[in-house]
Every structure is written in C-alpha cells, then in structure tokens.
Short mmCIF file of C-alpha atoms in Angstrom, two decimals:
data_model
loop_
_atom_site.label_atom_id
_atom_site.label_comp_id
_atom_site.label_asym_id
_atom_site.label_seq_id
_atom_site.Cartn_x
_atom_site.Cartn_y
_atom_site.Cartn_z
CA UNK A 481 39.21 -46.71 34.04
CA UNK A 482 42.45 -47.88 35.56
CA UNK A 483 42.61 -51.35 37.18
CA UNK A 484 45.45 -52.77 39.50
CA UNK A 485 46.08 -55.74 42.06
CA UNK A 486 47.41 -54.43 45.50
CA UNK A 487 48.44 -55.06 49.14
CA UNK A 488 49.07 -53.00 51.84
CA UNK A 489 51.05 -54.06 54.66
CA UNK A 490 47.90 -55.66 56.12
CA UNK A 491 46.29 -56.68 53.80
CA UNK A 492 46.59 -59.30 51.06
CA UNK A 493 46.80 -58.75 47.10
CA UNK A 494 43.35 -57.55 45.88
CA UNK A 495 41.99 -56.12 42.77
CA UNK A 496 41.73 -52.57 43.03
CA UNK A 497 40.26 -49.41 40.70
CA UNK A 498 43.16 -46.12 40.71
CA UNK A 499 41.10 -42.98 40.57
CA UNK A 500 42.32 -39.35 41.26
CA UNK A 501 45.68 -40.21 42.86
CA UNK A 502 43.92 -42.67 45.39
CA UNK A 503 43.25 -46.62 45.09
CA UNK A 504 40.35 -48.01 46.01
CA UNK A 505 39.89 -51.81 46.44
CA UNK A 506 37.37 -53.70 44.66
CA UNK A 507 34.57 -56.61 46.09
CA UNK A 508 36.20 -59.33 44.08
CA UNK A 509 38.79 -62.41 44.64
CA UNK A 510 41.12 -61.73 41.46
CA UNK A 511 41.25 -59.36 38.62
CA UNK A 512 40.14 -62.23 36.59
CA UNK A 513 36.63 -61.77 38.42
CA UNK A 514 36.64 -58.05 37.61
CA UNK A 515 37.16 -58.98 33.92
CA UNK A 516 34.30 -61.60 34.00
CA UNK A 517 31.79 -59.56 35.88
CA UNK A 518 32.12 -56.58 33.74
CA UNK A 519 33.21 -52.15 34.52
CA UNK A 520 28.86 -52.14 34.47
CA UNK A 521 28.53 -53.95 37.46
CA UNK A 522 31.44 -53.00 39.43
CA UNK A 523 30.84 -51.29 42.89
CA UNK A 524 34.07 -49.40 43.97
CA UNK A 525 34.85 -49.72 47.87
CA UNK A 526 34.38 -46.65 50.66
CA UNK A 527 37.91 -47.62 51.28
CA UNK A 528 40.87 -46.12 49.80
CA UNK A 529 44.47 -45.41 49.87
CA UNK A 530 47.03 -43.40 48.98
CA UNK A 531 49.09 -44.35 46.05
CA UNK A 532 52.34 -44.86 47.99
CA UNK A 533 50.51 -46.91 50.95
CA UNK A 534 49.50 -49.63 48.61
CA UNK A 535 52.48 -52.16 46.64
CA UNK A 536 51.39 -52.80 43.25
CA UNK A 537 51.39 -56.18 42.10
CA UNK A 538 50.98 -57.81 38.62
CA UNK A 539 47.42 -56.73 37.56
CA UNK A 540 46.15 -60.26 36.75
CA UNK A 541 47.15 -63.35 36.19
CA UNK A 542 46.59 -64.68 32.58
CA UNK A 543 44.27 -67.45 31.83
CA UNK A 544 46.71 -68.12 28.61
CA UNK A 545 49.67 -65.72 27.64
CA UNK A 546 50.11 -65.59 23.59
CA UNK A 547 52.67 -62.98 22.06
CA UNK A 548 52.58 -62.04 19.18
CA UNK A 549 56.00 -60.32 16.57
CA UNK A 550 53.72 -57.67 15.01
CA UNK A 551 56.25 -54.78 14.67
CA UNK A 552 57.98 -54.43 11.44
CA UNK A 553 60.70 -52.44 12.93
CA UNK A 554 62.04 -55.22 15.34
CA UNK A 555 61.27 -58.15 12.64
CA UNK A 556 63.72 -56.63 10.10
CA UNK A 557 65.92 -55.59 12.48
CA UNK A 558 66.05 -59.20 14.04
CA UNK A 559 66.06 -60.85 10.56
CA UNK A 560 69.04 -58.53 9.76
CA UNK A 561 71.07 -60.19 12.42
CA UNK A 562 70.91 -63.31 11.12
CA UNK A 563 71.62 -62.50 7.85
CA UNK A 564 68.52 -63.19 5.85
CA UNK A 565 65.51 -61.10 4.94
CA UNK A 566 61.81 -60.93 6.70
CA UNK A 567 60.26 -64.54 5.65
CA UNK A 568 57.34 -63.60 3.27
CA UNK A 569 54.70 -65.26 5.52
CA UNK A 570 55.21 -63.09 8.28
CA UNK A 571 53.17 -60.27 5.94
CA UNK A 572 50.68 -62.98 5.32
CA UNK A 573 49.16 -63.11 8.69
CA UNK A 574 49.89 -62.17 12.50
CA UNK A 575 52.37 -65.01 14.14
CA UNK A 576 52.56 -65.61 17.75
CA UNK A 577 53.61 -67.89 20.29
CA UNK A 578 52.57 -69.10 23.61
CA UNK A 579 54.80 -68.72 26.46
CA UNK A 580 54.25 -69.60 30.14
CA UNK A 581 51.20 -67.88 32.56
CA UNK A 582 52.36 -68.93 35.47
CA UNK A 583 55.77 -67.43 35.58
CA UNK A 584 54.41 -63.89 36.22
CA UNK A 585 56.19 -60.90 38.18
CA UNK A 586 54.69 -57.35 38.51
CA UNK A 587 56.14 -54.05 38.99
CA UNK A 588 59.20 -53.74 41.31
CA UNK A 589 59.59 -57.67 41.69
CA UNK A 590 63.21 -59.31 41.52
CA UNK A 591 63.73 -61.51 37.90
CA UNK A 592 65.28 -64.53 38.34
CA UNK A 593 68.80 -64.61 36.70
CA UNK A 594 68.66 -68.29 34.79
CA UNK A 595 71.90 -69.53 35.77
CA UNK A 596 71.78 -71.63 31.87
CA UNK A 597 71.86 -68.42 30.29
CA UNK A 598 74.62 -65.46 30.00
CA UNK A 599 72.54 -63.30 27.28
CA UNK A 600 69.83 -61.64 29.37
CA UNK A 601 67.30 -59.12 27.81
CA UNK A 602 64.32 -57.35 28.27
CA UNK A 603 61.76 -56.34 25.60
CA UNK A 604 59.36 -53.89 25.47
CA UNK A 605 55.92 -54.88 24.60
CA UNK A 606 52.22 -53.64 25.27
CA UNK A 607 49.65 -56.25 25.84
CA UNK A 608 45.52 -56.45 25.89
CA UNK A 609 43.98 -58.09 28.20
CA UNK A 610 40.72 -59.87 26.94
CA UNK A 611 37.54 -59.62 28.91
CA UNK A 612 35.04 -61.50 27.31
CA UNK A 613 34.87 -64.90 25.58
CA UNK A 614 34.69 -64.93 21.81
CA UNK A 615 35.04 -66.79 18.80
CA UNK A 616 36.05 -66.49 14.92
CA UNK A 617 36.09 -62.60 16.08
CA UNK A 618 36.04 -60.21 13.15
CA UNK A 619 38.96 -57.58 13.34
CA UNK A 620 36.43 -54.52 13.13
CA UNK A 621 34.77 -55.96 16.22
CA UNK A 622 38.38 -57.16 18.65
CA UNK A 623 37.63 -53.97 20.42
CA UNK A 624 34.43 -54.81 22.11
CA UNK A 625 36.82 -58.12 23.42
CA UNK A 626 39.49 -55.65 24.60
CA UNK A 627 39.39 -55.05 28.48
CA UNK A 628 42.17 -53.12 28.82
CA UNK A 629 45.78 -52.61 27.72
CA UNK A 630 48.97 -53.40 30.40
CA UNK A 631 52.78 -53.02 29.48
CA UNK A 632 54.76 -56.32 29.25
CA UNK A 633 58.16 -57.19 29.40
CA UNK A 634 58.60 -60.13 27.88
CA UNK A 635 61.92 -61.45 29.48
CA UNK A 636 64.85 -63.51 26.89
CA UNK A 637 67.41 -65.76 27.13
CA UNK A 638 69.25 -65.15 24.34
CA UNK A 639 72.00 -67.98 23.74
CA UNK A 640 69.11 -70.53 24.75
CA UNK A 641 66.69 -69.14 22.25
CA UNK A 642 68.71 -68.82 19.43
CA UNK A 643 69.45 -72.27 20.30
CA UNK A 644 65.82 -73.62 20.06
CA UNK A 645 64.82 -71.52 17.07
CA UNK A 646 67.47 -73.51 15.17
CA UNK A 647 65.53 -76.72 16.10
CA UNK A 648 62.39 -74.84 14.30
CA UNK A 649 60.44 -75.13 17.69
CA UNK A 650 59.81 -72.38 20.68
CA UNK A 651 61.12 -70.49 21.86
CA UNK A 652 60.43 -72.41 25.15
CA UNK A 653 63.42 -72.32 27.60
CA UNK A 654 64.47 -68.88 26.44
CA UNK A 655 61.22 -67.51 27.40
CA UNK A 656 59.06 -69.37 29.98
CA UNK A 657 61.28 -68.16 33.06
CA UNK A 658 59.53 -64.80 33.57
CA UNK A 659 56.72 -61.97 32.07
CA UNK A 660 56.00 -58.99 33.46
CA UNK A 661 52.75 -56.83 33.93
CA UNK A 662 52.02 -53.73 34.90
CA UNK A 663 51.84 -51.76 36.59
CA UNK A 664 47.89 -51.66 35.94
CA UNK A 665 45.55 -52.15 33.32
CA UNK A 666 43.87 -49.32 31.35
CA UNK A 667 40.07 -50.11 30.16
CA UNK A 668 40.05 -48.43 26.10
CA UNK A 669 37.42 -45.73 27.20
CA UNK A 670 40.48 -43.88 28.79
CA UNK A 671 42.43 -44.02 25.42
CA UNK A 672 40.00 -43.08 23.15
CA UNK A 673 42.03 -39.71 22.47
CA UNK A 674 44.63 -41.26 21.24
CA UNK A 675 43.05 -43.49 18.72
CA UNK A 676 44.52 -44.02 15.62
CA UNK A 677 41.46 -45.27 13.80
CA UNK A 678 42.90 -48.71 13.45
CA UNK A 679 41.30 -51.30 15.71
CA UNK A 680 42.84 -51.79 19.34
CA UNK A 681 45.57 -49.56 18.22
CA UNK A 682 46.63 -45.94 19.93
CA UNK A 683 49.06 -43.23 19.36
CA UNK A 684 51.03 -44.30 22.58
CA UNK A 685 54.87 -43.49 23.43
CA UNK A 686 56.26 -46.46 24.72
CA UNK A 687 60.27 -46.49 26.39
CA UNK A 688 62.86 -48.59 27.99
CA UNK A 689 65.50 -47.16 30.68
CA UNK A 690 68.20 -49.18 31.98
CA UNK A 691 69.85 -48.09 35.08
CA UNK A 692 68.18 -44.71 34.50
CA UNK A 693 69.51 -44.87 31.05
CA UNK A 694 67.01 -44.05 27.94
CA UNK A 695 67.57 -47.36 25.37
CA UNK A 696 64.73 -48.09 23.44
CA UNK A 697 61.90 -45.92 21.99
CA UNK A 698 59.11 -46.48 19.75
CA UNK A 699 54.87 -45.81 19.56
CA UNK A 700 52.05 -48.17 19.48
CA UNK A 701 50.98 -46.59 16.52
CA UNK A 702 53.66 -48.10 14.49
CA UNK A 703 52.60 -51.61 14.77
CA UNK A 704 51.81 -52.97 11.22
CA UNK A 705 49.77 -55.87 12.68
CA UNK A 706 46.69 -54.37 14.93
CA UNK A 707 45.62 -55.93 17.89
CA UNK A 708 42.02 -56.19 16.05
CA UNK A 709 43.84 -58.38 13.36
CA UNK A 710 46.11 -60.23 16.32
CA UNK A 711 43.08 -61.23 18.17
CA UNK A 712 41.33 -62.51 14.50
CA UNK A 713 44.10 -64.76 13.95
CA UNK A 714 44.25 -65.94 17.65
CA UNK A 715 40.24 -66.41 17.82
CA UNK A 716 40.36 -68.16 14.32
CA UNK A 717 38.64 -71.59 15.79
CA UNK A 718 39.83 -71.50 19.29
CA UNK A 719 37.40 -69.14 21.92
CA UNK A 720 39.67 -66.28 23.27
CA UNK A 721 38.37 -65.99 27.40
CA UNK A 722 38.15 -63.52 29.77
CA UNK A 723 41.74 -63.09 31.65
CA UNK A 724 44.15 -64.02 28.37
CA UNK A 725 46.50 -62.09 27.24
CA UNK A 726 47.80 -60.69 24.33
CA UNK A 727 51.30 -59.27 24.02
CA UNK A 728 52.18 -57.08 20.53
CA UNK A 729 55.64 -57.97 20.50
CA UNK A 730 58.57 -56.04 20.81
CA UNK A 731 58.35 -52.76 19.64
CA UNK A 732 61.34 -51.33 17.22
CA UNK A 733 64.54 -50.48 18.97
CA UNK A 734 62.84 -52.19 22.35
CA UNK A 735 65.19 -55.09 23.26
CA UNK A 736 68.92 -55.40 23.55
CA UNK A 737 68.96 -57.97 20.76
CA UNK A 738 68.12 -55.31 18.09
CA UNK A 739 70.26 -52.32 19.98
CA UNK A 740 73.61 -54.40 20.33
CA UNK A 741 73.65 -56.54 17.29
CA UNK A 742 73.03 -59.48 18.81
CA UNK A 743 76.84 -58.78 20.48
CA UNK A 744 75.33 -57.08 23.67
CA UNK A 745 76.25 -56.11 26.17
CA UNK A 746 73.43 -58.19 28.00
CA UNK A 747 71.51 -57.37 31.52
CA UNK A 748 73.88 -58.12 34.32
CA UNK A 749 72.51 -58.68 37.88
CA UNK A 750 71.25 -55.72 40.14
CA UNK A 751 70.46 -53.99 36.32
CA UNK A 752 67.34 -52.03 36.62
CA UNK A 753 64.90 -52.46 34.27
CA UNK A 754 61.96 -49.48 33.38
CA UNK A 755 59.56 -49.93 30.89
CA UNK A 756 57.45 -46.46 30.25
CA UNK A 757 53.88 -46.75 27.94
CA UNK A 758 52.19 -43.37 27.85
CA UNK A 759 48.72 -43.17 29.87
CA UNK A 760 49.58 -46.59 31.58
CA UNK A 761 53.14 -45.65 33.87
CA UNK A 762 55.71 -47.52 34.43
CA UNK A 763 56.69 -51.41 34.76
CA UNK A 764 60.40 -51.01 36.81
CA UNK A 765 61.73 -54.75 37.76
CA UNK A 766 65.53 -55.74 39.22
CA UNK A 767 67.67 -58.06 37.98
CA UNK A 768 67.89 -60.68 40.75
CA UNK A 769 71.46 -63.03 41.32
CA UNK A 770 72.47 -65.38 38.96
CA UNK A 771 72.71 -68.42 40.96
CA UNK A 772 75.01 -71.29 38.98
#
C-alpha cells in the first residue's frame, strides 16, 4: 500500500491511501492514527481524486526523528575529507543521531535558507517509518515494526556543522532547520520483490537531481548497516513508537559534501532540489531566500 497526507483546495491536509492513479482520503486525523490503528482496520473513503487535484504534503509527522550514518560509501568518503580513516567503532555497531521533528517540509515546499550558514546541502536518505511500539527488538524481527519506507532529505549546514562536530557534540544547528518527507510512504508488502534477504533492506535505486541535473546515485541495497540492525540498536532499552522515524543516512555519492570535496559549490537560492527512490517517486523541494 501507498500512504500520503493531502489537501485539495478545499479541503485541509488529511491522510490519504494512493491506489491506481487516484487518492482516496482516509477516516483518520493524522497519519500517525493510520500507523496506530493498523492497514487491517483501515476503511478507504468513496471519495477520491485525481493525482494532480490533490497537493501532497509531508506524509506524517514524526513522533521522534533519529538518523542514522549506515552507508559505508559516504562514511569513507566523509572521513577522507578530513584526512583520517573510518573510526573503528563505527563497524562495531549502527550510530545515529537525533535531529529535530518539528522542522518538517514535504514535497514541493520552500527550505528556509539559514542566513548563519553559506554551505548549503542536501542528502539523500531513505527512512522507515515505525508503526508499532517495541522494545529490545531482535534484528530478524525489525520488519514486523516497519510501517513503511519514505525518502528523506536530510538538509546541512555545512560550515556550522563542521563547526559543532569539532566540539564532539551534534550536529545540532547544522541540522535542526529542516527534513524532508515524501512524497508518501510505502507499506513493505509493496516491496517484497525487491528484497534483498537482509532485514528492512531492498534492491532500490535511489537519485539526486539538481536543477534537472543527475548528481548523486546509489541503491538501498548497498547499505552495510540494515534497517533490522538500525532499529536493534535504537530499541536497545528505549521503546521505539508508532510515528518515529528512522533515516539510513546518506547514501554514497548522495550529498554535495562527498561530490565537491568538501570545496562545493553549495545550494544557492531558487536551486531545485529532486530526490528519486525507486517504487516510492519523488521528494522535489526549492531553495527558499537567504534572508541575512
């Protein structure tokens, strides 16, 4: 199944189920609700519309919103920069870091330019969406936990980050000023072609345009840390709940960061941003004005 939050022009945001070109809205207050009650119980509405009547908004927004740095590809890469190799721990266990849920934008939405920064980047990332509560979860069993899977751009301030990590805290400020979703969320049953035998992991394409332009591209499948082995670390002692999120990091050759050196050039206002996952579309935001 294929899950969304729309509007129409008279009508406001709603969750909503995509099925055979058309949308069709769904009896509940927020996509959060949808994950709690379950795809068993849910009754799809008479009422539908076309794709291009509806505006797609950010599927959900996340209870918490961890990412993790699980490809090896963009660790080395990044680790290269700075001179210095991949620190042993990160093949020890799955890292991540929590950034901010309330500083969400969906698909088409204008990013706020942070006037403290002049080193703005996107990154591709893929993201699963939890949709039940769970515990100490074992790695073989993260799927059943798994609600769906959404693409996720996890926006960077570059200068300012660098400048935190040095601290040996954050990123915070570098980070916490935007994350997108979208532009829906597909439920596992729709991927199960494209399994790769590892848990929460699929053979997905996943690609970055910028102004039209093809930058980045890279495959789910290539993720040394699955999301089944993510989600053990995150659950280790802490209940995962319906609604969090889950991003995988960036995928090799997915951020400006890894493509330029570090030198750039960076995302400029009125850049175009268009992040492509196979089976789940495409997450296109603007670059708003940088306002000093």
């Amino acid at each position: 199944m294929i899950f969304a939050t729309i509007s129409t022009p008279h009508t406001p945001p709603r969750p909503a189920l995509v099925s055979n070109g058309r949308v069709h809205p769904l009896p509940f207050a927020d996509m959060r609700a949808v994950i709690q009650a379950g795809v068993d119980q849910i009754q799809i509405s008479k009422e539908s519309f076309a794709l291009d009547e509806v505006k797609f908004h950010a599927p959900l927004h996340p209870t918490t919103l961890r990412d993790a740095y699980a490809f090896e590809q963009h660790v080395k890469t990044a680790n290269q920069n700075r001179g210095r190799d991949v620190p042993e721990e990160w093949y020890k266990f799955p890292v991540f870091y929590f950034t901010n849920p309330n500083s969400i934008f969906g698909p088409e939405d204008i990013i706020p330019y942070p006037p403290y920064t002049s080193q703005l980047d996107f990154e591709l990332e893929i993201a699963v969406v939890i949709g039940k509560a769970g515990i100490n979860i074992k790695a073989e069993n993260a799927p059943e936990y798994i609600f769906g899977y959404t693409i996720f751009n996890d926006w960077s301030a570059r200068d300012i980050q660098r400048e935190e990590m040095k601290v040996g805290l954050g990123p915070a400020k570098g980070k916490d000023f935007a994350s997108s979703l979208g532009p829906v969320i597909v439920t596992p049953e729709a991927l199960t072609d494209k399994s790769t035998g590892r848990p929460g992991v699929y053979d997905l394409v996943m690609t970055a345009k910028v102004n039209g332009v093809e930058m980045s591209r890279g495959n789910l499948k290539d993720i040394f840390w699955s999301f089944g082995e993510i989600i053990t670390r995150a659950s280790d002692t802490v209940e995962l709940m319906p609604g969090d999120v889950i991003g995988s990091g960036t995928v090799g050759t997915g951020c400006l960061l890894e493509l330029t050196k570090t030198q750039g050039p960076w995302l400029k206002e009125g850049d175009v941003v268009e992040l492509e996952i196979e089976r789940i579309g495409i997450l296109k935001n603007t670059i708003g004005e940088k306002k000093e």
